[in-house]
XYZ file of C-alpha atoms in Angstrom:
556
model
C 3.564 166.681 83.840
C 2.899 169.846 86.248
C 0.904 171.648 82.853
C -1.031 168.380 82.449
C -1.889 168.695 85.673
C -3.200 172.467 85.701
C -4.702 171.734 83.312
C -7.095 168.632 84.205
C -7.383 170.736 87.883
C -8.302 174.093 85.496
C -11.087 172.020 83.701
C -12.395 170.529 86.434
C -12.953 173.814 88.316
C -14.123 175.420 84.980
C -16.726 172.399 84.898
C -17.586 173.024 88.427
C -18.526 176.488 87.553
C -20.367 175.595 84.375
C -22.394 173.667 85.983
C -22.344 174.627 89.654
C -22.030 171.212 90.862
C -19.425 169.415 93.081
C -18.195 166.047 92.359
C -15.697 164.903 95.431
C -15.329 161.364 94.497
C -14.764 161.524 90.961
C -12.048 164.159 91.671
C -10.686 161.625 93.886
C -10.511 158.753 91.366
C -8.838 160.843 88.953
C -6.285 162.154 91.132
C -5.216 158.601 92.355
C -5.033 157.231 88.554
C -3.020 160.133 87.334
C -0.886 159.544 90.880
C -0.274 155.640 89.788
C 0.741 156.591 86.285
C 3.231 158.650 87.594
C 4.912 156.396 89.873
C 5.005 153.295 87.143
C 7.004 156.146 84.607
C 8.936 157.028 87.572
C 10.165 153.105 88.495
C 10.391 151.973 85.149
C 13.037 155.227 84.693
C 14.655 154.250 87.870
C 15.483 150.441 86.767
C 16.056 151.213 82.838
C 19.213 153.453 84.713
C 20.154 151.333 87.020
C 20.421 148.666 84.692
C 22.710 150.430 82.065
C 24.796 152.474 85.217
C 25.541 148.223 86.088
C 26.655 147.163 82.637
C 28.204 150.695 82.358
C 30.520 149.903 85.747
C 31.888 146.408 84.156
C 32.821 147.788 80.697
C 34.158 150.814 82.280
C 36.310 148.192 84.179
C 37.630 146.220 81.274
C 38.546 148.956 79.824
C 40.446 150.741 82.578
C 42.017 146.936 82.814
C 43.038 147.106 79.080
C 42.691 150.181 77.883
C 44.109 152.694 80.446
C 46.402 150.754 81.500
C 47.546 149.660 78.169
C 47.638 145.802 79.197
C 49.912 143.940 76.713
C 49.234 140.598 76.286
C 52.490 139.574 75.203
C 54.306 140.681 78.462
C 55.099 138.397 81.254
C 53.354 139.627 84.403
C 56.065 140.696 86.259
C 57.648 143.845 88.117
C 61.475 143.476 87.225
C 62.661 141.338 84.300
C 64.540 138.987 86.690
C 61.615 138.116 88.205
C 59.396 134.858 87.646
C 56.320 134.087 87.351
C 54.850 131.183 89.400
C 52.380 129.003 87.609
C 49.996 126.647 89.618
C 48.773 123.805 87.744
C 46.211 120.790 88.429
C 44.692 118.134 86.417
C 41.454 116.961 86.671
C 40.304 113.560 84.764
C 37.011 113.484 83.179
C 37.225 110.193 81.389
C 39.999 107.812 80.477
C 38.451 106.952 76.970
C 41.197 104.100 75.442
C 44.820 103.208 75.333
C 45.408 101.591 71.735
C 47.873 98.744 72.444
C 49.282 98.686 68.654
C 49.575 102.759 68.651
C 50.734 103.071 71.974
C 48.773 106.054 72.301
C 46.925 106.997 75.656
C 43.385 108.928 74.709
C 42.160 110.734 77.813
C 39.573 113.680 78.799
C 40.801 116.303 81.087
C 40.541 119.916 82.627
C 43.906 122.120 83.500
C 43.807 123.908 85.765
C 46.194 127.361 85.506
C 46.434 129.566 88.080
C 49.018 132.517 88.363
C 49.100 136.122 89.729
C 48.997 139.421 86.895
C 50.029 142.518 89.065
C 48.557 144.756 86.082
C 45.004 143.250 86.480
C 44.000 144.522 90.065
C 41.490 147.337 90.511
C 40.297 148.860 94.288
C 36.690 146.867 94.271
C 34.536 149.883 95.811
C 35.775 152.631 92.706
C 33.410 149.792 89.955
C 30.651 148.948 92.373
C 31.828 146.264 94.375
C 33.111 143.843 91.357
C 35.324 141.299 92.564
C 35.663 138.982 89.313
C 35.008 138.897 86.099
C 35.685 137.092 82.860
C 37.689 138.041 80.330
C 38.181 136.229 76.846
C 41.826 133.788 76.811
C 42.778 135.641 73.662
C 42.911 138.922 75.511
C 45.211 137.950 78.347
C 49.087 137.248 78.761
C 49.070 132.971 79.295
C 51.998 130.742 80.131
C 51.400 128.545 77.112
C 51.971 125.417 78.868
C 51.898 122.704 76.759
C 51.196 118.571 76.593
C 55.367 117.513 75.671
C 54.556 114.074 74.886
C 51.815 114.526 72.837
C 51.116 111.518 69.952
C 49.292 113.803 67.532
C 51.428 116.762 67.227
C 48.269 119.078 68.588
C 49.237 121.471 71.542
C 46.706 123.127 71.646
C 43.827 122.763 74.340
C 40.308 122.033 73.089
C 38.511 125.414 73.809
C 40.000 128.423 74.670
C 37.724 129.381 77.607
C 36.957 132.952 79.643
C 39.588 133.192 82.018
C 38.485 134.236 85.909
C 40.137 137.423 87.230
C 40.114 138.485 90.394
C 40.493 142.103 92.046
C 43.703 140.967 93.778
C 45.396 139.850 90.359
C 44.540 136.072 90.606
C 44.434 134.748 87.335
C 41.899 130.911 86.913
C 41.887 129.479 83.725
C 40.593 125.844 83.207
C 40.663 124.493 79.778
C 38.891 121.015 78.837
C 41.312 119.238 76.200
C 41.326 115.463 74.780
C 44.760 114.574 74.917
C 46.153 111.793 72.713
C 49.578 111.225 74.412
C 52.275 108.363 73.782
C 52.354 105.726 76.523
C 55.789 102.576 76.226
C 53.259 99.639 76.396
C 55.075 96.553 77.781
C 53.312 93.545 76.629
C 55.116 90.972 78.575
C 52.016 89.320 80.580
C 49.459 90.436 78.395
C 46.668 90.351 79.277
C 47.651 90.137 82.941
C 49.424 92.943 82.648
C 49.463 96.776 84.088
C 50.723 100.174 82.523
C 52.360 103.426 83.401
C 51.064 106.020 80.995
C 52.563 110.010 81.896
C 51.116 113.490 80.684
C 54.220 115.480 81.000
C 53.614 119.380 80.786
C 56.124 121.936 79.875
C 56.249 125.286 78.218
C 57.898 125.496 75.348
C 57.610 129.591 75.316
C 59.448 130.377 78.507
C 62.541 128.789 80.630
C 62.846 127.906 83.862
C 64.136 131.537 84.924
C 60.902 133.253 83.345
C 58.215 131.149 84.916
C 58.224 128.004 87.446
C 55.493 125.222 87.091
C 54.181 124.470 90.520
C 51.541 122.075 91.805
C 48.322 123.778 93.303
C 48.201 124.460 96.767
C 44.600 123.578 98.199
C 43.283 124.301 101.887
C 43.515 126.858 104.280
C 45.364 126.864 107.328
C 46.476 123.897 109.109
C 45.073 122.258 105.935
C 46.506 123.860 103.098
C 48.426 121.088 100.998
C 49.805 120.512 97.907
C 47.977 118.384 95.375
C 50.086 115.951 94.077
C 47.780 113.475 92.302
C 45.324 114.296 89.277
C 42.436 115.101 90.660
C 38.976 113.072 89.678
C 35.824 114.055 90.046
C 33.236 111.375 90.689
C 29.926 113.425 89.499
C 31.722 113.229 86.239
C 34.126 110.623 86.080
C 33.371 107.746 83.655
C 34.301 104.288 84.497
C 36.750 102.632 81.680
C 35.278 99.124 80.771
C 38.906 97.763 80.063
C 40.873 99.548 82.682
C 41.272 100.179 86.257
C 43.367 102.822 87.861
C 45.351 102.166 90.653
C 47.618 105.295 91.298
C 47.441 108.652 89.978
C 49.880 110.500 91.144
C 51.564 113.933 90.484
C 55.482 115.418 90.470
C 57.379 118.301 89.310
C 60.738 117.903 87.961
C 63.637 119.546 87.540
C 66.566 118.798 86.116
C 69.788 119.737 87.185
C 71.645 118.437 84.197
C 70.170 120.160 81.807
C 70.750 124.392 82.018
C 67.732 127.206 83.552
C 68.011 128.656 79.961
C 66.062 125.607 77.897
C 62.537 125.057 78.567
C 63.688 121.305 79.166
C 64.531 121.993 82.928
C 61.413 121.850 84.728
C 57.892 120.203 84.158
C 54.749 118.713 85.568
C 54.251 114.820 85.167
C 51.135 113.191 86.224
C 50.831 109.476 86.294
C 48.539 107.119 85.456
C 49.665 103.048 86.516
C 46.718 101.563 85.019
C 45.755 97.912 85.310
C 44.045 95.784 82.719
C 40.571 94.135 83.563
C 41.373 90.922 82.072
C 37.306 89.601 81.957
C 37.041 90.142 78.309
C 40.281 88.368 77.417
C 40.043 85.159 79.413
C 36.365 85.126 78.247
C 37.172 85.425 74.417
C 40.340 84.127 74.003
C 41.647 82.243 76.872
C 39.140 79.912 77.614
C 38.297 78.767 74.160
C 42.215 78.606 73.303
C 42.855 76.261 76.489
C 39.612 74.336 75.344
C 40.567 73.989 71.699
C 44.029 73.468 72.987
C 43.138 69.997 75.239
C 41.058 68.329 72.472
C 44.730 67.871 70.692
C 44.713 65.023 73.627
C 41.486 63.629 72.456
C 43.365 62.759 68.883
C 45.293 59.786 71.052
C 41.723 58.206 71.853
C 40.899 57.974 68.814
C 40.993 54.281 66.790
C 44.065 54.572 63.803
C 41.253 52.871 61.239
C 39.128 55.639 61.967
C 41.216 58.369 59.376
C 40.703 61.182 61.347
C 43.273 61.514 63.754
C 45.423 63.592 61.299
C 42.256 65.577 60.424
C 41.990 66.504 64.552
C 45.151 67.533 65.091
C 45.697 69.654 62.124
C 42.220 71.227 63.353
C 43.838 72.343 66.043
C 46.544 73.731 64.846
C 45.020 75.762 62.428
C 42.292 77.342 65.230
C 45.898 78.065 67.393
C 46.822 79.831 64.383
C 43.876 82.077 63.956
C 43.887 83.244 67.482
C 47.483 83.814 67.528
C 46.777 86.179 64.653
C 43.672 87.666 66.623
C 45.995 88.482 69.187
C 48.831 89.606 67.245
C 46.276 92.374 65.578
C 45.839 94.125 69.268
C 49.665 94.652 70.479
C 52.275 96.525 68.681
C 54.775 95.600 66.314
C 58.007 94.670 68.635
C 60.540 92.739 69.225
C 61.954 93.680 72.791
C 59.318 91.112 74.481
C 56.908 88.292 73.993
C 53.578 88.673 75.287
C 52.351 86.225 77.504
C 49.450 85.095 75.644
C 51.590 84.656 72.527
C 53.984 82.768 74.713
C 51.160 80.046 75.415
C 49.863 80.121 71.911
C 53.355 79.346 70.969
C 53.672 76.995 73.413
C 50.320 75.126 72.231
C 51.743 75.070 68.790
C 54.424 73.108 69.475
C 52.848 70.713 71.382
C 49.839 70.078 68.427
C 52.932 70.053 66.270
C 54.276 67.250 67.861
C 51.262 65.257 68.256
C 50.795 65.605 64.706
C 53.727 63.938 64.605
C 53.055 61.592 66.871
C 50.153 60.573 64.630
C 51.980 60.112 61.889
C 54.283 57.418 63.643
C 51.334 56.025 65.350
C 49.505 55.251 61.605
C 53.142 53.888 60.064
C 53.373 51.514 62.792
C 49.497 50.545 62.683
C 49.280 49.467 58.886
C 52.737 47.873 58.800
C 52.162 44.012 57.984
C 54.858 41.298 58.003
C 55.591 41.941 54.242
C 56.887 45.294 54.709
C 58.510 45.242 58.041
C 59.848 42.792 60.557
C 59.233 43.021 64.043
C 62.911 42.387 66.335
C 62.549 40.231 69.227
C 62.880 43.314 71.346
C 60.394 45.230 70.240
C 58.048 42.858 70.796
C 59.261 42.397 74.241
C 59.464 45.760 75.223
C 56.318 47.289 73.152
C 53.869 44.427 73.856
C 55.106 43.392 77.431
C 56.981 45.720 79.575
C 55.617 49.113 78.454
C 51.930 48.169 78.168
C 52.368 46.611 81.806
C 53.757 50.118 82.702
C 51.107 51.767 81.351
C 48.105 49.783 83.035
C 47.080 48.804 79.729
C 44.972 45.699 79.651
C 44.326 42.951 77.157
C 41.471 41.248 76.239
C 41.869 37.558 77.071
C 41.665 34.914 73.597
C 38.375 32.755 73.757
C 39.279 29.170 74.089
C 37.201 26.681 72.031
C 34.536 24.845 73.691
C 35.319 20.813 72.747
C 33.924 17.735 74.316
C 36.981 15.850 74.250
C 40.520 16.493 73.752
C 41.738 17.558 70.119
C 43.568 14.828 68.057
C 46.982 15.894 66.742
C 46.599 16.210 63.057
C 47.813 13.140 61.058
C 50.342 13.977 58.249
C 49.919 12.516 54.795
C 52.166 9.605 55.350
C 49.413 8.709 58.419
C 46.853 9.045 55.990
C 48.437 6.711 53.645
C 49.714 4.242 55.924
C 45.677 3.517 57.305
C 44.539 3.574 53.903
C 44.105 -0.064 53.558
C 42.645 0.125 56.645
C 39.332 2.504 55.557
C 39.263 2.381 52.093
C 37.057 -0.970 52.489
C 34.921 0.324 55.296
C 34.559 4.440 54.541
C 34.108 6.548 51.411
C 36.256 9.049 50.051
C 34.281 12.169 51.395
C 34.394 10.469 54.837
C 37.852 10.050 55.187
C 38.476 13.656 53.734
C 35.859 15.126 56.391
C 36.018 13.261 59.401
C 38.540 15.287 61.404
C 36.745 18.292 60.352
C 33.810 17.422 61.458
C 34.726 16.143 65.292
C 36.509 20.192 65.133
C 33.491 21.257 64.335
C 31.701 19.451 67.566
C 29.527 16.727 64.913
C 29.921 12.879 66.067
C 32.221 10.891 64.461
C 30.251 7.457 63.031
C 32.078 4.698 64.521
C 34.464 2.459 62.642
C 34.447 -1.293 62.320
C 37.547 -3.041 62.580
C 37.865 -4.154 58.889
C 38.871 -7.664 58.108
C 42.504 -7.147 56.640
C 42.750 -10.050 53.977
C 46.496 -10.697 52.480
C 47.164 -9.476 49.182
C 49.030 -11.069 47.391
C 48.325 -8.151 44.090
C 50.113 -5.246 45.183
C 48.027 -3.167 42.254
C 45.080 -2.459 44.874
C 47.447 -0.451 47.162
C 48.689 1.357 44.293
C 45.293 1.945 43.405
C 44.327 3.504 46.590
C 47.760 5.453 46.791
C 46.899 7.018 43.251
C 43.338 7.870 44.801
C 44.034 9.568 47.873
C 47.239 11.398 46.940
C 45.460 14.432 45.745
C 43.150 15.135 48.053
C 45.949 14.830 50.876
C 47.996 17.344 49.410
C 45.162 19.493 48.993
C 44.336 19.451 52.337
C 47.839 20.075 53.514
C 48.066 23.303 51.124
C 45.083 24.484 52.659
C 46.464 23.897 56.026
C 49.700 25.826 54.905
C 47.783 28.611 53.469
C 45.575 29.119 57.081
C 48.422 28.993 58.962
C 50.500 31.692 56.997
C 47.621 33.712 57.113
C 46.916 33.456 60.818
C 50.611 34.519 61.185
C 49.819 37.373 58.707
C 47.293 38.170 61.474
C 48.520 37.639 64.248
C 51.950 39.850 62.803
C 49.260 42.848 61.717
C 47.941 42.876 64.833
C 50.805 43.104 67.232
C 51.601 45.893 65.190
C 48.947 47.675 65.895
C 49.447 46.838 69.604
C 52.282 48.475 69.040
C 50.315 51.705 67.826
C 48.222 51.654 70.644
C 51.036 51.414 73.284
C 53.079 54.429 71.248
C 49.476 56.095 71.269
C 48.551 55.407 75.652
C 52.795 56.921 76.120
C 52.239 59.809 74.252
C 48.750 60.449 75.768
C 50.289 60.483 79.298
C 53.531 62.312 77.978
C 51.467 65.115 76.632
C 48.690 65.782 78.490
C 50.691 66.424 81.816
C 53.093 68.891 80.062
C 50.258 70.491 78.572
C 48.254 71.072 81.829
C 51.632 71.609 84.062
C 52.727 74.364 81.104
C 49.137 75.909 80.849
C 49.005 76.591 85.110
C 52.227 77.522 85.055
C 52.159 80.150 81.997
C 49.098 81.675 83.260
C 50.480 81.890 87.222
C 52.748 84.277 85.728
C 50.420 86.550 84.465
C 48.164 86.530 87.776
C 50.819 87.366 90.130
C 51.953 89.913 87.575
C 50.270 93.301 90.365
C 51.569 96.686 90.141
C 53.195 98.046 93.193
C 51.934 99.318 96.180
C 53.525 102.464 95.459
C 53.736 105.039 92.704
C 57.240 105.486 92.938
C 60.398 102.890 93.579
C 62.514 104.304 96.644
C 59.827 106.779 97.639
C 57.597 106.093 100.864
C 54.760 108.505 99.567
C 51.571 106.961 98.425
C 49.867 110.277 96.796
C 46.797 110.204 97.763
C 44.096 113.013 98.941
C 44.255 110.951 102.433
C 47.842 111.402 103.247
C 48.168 115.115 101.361
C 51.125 116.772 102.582
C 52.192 120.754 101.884
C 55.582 120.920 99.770
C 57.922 123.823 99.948
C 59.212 125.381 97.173
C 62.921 127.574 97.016
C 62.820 130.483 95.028
C-alpha cells in the first residue's frame, strides 16, 4: 500500500514537472479516494476476524468441555461413587389429544422438563469471552434416562432428542416434547356421567434410587421459591379437549419403603390427571333419542287391538334399544367388573318393551276370544268390567234407547198366534198378520182391526185349515227370533271381551309408564351426582395448585 502510494505521489510530481503546472484540488480528490479505500479494506479485515475469533471461542469451548477434559458420556456426574445425582423434573401439557375408552389408553402431548447439575461441564466465563450457555447435542451428554413406566405402546423413548442447555455453573436443561400413549383403569360405572384418574408415572429404569433421586422442580426465588407439584399448562399453547375437562392435575414423588434402594422400583414421579367427561355429545346422541324411542313403547297401549300393529310397535322398539345398546357397547371396553350406567338403562328399557310385548300378546288373546272358544266366569266379569274399570276412571259409552211412541207389546208366542187365529184370518191377510208387529217396531201405524163377527162352527175342518196355514210361518218367525238372539249374545259375549282387553290394556298403561319415568329419573340421578372430589388425594388436605404452592424438603 505505502509503494502504491509513492508511487501515485512520484507521478504526480513527475507530471507537475512535465508540465509545470499545479493542480491542488485534483491532488486532493485523489488523496481522499485512495484514503476511503483504505479504511473499507481495513473494516472489512477487522469484522471478517472478529467474526471467526467468536465462532473460534465457542468451538474452542466444546472442545475443552469434551475434549480436554475427556467428558464421558456414560459416567454419572458425580465426585465420589456414593454420591447421587439429583434430578429435577416437570411436566408441561401441550394437549390432551384422546383417551380411547375400549383401549384404555390415555394419548397426551407433553414437554419434560430435566434439570440436574454435571460438575465436569463448568468453565470460568471470562477465559471464552464471556459465554455463559450453550447447546450441546443430547447424544453427546451423560442423561438420566428417565423413562414413561406405564407406557401402552412399549415406546420409551421421547419424541426428539433435543440440544440440551448448559450452563457455566454445571446446570444441565433439557426439555424433550414426547406423545405419550400411556394405560389409564377406565371405570365405566356411570358412563357417561362419569370422571377418570389417568397417571404418567416416571422412573428410570438405568439407575436405582442410591445413584440418582427424582425430585420435583423447585421454581421462585426467595420467599417464593416452591416446589411444583402439579403439571404445569401453558395457556398460549394449551388446546382445549372437546370431550374432556380437567379438574386436578396434580404432581407426587414416591418412594417406597417396601421395596429395596437397589431396584429402580423405589422411587418415581407420578403426575395426575382426574379428568371429567363433557357429557353434551352423549345425552345429545344417545340419551335423548333412547328415552324418546324408549316412551313410545307406552304409546303401543293406545293403540285399538283391530288395528294389527301393536305387536309391530313394540317389537320396533325393542329392536332400536338393541342397536344403541350395541352403539354403546362399541365405545367401552370389554369387562366384566362393572355395568355402565347407560347399559344399565338400556337394559332396563329392554325389559320393560319386553314385557309390554307381552302384555300385547295377552291383550290380543283376550280381544278376539268369542263365546265359542272361551267362557267368561262370573268373576271376571265382575271384577274386569266393574270394579277395575271404575278404578281406573274408565268410562263407558251409554246404549241408545229406542225412540217409540208407545210402549212395546210383549211378543206373542206361537200358541197366541194360534189361539187368535179364528179371530183374523176372516178380517186380515196372511202377510198382515206375519208383519204387523214388525211394523209398529219399526214406528209404521198399525191399520185398525174390526171386531170380526165370530159365527159357530159346527165343521171343525176350517180351524184345521187355518192351523195347517199358519204353522209354518210361526215357526219361521220364532227360528229367526232364536237365531237374533244367539247372535246378539254372540255380540254382546265378543264385546265384553274386548272390554276386557281394554281394561288389561288402561292397567298396564298406568303400571308401566310410572316405572318407566320413576326408573329413567332415578338411573340418570345417579350419573349426575356422580362429581369427582374436591381434592386430588383421599386423606390429604393439599389441593395442588399454583395458588397454594408450597416448598417441600427433601432428606438426603
Amino acid at each position: 500500500m505505502k509503494t502504491a502510494a509513492v508511487v501515485s505521489v512520484s507521478g504526480a510530481a513527475e507530471g507537475r514537472r512535465v508540465t509545470g503546472t499545479s493542480v491542488p484540488a485534483m491532488e486532493l480528490q485523489r488523496a481522499v479516494g485512495a484514503a476511503s479505500v483504505l479504511l473499507i479494506l481495513i473494516s472489512g479485515v477487522f469484522v471478517s476476524v472478529s467474526g471467526c475469533w467468536g465462532r473460534n471461542e465457542e468451538e474452542r469451548l466444546i472442545h475443552h468441555l469434551l475434549k480436554e477434559k475427556k467428558y464421558n458420556r456414560e459416567l454419572r456426574p458425580v465426585e465420589r461413587q456414593q454420591d447421587r445425582v439429583d434430578i429435577f423434573l416437570a411436566l408441561t401439557l401441550s394437549n390432551l389429544i384422546s383417551l380411547k375408552e375400549a383401549e384404555e389408553t390415555l394419548l397426551s402431548n407433553v414437554w419434560i422438563e430435566h434439570t440436574w447439575n454435571d460438575y465436569r461441564l463448568t468453565w470460568n466465563e471470562s477465559e471464552f469471552d464471556g459465554i455463559s450457555v450453550i447447546r450441546l447435542p443430547s447424544k453427546l451428554l451423560w442423561l438420566p434416562e428417565i423413562v414413561l413406566e406405564n407406557n401402552n405402546d412399549a415406546q420409551f423413548e421421547v419424541a426428539y432428542y433435543c440440544n440440551v442447555l448448559v450452563f457455566s455453573n454445571g446446570l444441565c436443561y433439557w426439555l424433550p416434547p414426547a406423545i405419550f400413549r400411556s394405560s389409564c383403569s377406565i371405570n365405566v360405572n356411570y358412563f357417561p356421567f362419569d370422571w377418570q384418574n389417568c397417571t404418567l408415572r416416571f422412573t428410570s429404569l438405568t439407575y436405582n434410587a442410591k445413584e440418582i433421586r427424582m425430585l420435583l422442580k423447585s421454581d421462585g426465588e426467595g420467599p417464593g421459591l416452591h416446589t411444583v407439584e402439579w403439571i404445569v399448562i401453558d395457556l398460549a399453547s394449551w388446546t382445549e379437549n372437546g370431550e374432556w375437562e380437567i379438574v386436578h392435575r396434580p404432581a407426587k414423588r414416591n418412594t417406597y419403603k417396601h421395596i429395596p434402594m437397589e431396584s429402580n422400583k423405589h422411587q418415581d414421579i407420578t403426575f395426575y390427571l382426574i379428568i371429567r367427561r363433557k357429557p353434551l355429545f352423549y345425552i345429545v346422541n344417545i340419551i335423548i333419542p333412547c328415552v324418546l324411542i324408549s316412551f313410545l313403547a307406552s304409546l303401543v297401549y293406545y293403540l285399538p287391538a283391530d288395528s294389527g300393529e301393536k305387536m309391530t310397535l313394540s317389537i320396533s322398539v325393542l329392536l332400536a334399544q338393541s342397536v344403541f345398546l350395541l352403539l354403546v357397547t362399541q365405545r367401552l371396553p370389554v369387562t366384566s367388573t362393572s355395568v355402565p350406567l347407560i347399559v344399565k338403562y338400556l337394559m332396563f328399557i329392554m325389559v320393560l318393551v319386553t314385557v309390554v310385548v307381552l302384555n300385547c300378546v295377552v291383550v290380543l288373546n283376550l280381544h278376539f276370544r268369542t263365546s265359542s272358544t272361551h267362557v267368561m266366569t262370573m268373576w271376571t266379569k265382575k271384577f274386569f268390567l266393574e270394579v277395575l274399570p271404575r278404578l281406573l276412571r274408565m268410562s263407558h259409552p251409554a246404549e241408545p234407547e229406542p225412540l217409540w211412541d208407545g210402549a212395546l207389546q210383549r211378543r206373542s208366542s206361537s200358541v197366541g198366534y194360534i189361539a187368535a187365529a179364528e179371530e183374523y184370518y176372516s178380517v186380515k191377510s196372511r202377510s198382515e198378520l206375519m208383519f204387523e208387529r214388525q211394523s209398529v217396531r219399526h214406528g209404521l201405524t198399525a191399520r185398525a182391526t174390526p171386531a170380526a163377527v165370530v159365527k159357530p162352527q159346527d165343521d171343525g175342518g176350517v180351524m184345521d185349515q187355518l192351523y195347517g196355514e199358519i204353522k209354518p210361518a210361526v215357526d219361521g218367525a220364532n227360528y229367526i227370533i232364536t237365531h237374533m238372539r244367539n247372535k246378539n249374545n254372540y255380540n254382546e259375549e265378543k264385546d265384553n271381551w274386548s272390554s276386557i282387553a281394554r281394561t288389561v290394556d288402561r292397567l298396564c298403561l298406568f303400571l308401566i309408564t310410572p316405572v318407566m319415568t320413576l326408573g329413567t329419573v332415578i338411573i340418570f340421578l345417579m350419573g349426575i351426582y356422580n362429581i369427582p372430589p374436591a381434592l386430588p388425594f383421599k386423606g390429604d388436605s393439599h389441593d395442588y395448585r399454583e395458588d397454594n404452592a408450597r416448598l417441600l424438603s427433601y432428606g438426603q
